[in-house]
GROMACS .gro file of C-alpha atoms in nm:
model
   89
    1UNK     CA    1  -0.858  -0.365   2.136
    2UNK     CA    2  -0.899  -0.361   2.561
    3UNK     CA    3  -0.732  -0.128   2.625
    4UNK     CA    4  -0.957   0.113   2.809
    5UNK     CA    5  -0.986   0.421   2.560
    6UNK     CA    6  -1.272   0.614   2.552
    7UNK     CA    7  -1.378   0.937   2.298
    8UNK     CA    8  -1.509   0.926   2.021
    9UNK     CA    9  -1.401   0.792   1.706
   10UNK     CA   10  -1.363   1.019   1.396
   11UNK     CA   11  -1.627   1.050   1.156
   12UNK     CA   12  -1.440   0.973   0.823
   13UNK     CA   13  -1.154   0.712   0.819
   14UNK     CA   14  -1.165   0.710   0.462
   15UNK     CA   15  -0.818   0.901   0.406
   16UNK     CA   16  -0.624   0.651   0.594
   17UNK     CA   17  -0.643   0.429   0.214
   18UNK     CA   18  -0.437   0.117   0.270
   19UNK     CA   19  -0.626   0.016   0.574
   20UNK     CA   20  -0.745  -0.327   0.579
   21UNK     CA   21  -0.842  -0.380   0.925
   22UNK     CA   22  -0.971  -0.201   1.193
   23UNK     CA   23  -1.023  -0.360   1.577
   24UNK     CA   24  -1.117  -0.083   1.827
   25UNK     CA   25  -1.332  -0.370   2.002
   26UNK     CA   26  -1.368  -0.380   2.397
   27UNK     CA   27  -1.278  -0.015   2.452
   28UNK     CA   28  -1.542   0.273   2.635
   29UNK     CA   29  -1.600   0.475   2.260
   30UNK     CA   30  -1.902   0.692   2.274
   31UNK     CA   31  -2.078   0.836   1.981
   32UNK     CA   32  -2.168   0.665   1.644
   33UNK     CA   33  -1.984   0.462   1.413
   34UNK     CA   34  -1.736   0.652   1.151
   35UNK     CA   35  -1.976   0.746   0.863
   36UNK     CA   36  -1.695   0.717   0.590
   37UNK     CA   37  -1.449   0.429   0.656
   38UNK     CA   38  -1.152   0.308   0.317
   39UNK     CA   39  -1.265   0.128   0.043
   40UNK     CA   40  -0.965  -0.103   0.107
   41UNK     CA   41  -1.133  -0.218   0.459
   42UNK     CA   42  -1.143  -0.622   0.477
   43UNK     CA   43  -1.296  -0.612   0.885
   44UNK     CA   44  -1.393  -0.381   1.133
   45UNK     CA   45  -1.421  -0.462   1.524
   46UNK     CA   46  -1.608  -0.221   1.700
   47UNK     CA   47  -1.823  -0.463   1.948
   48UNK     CA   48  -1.863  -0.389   2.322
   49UNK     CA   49  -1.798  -0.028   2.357
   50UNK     CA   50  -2.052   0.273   2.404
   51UNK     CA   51  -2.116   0.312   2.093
   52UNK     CA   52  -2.502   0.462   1.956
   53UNK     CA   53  -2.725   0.511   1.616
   54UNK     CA   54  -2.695   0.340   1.318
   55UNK     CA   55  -2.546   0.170   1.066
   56UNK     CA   56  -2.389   0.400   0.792
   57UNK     CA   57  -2.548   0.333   0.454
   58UNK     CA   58  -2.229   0.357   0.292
   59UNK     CA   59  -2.095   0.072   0.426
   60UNK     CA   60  -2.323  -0.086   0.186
   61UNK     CA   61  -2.033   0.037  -0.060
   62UNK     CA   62  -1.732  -0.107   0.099
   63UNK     CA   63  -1.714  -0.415  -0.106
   64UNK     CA   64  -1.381  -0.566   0.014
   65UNK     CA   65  -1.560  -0.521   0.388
   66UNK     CA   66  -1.605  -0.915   0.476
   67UNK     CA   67  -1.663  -0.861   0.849
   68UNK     CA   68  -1.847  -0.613   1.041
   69UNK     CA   69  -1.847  -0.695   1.455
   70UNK     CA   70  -2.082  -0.444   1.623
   71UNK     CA   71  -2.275  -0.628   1.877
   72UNK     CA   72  -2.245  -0.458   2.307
   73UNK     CA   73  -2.340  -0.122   2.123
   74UNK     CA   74  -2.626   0.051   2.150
   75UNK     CA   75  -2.693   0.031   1.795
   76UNK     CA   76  -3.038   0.076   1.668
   77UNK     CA   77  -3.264   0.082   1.363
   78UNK     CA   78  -3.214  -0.123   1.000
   79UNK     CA   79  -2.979  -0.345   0.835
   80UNK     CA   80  -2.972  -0.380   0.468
   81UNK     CA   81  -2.957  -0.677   0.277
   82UNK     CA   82  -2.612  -0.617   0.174
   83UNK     CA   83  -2.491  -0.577   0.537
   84UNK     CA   84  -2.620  -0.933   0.657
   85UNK     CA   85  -2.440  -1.136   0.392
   86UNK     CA   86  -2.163  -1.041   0.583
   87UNK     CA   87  -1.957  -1.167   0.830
   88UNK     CA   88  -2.228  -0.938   1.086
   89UNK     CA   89  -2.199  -0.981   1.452
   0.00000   0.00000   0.00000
């Protein structure tokens, strides 16, 4: 994280299968949040960037996923029940 990079992120992370953390937090990303991240994934920083839309439904299935930092996006519309008993910032 902070270290300036900008683009956007890919759309499915899902092949990369041992991850278990993911920080691309404080960086200029534009576009929307991957919609298919590993089932492995424990966190996942994506606060303050440039980042728009929604959150993925299917992160509802990522049950190892115990935090989920999102907040200086543009992110819009609803959370599920799921999503806020977790770690959510």
């Amino acid at each position: 994280s902070r270290n300036e990079l900008g683009g956007q992120l890919p759309r499915d992370l899902s092949t990369i299968s041992s991850m278990t953390h993911f920080y691309v937090a404080n960086n200029m990303f534009t576009g929307e949040l991957p919609e298919f991240l590993p089932p492995t994934l424990i966190d996942a920083y994506f606060s303050d960037n440039l980042l728009t839309g929604g959150v993925p439904s299917l992160y509802e299935d990522l049950h190892r996923l115990d935090r989920l930092s999102i907040s200086g996006n543009n992110i819009t519309g609803t959370v599920s029940t799921r999503m806020c008993d977790l770690g959510l910032s």
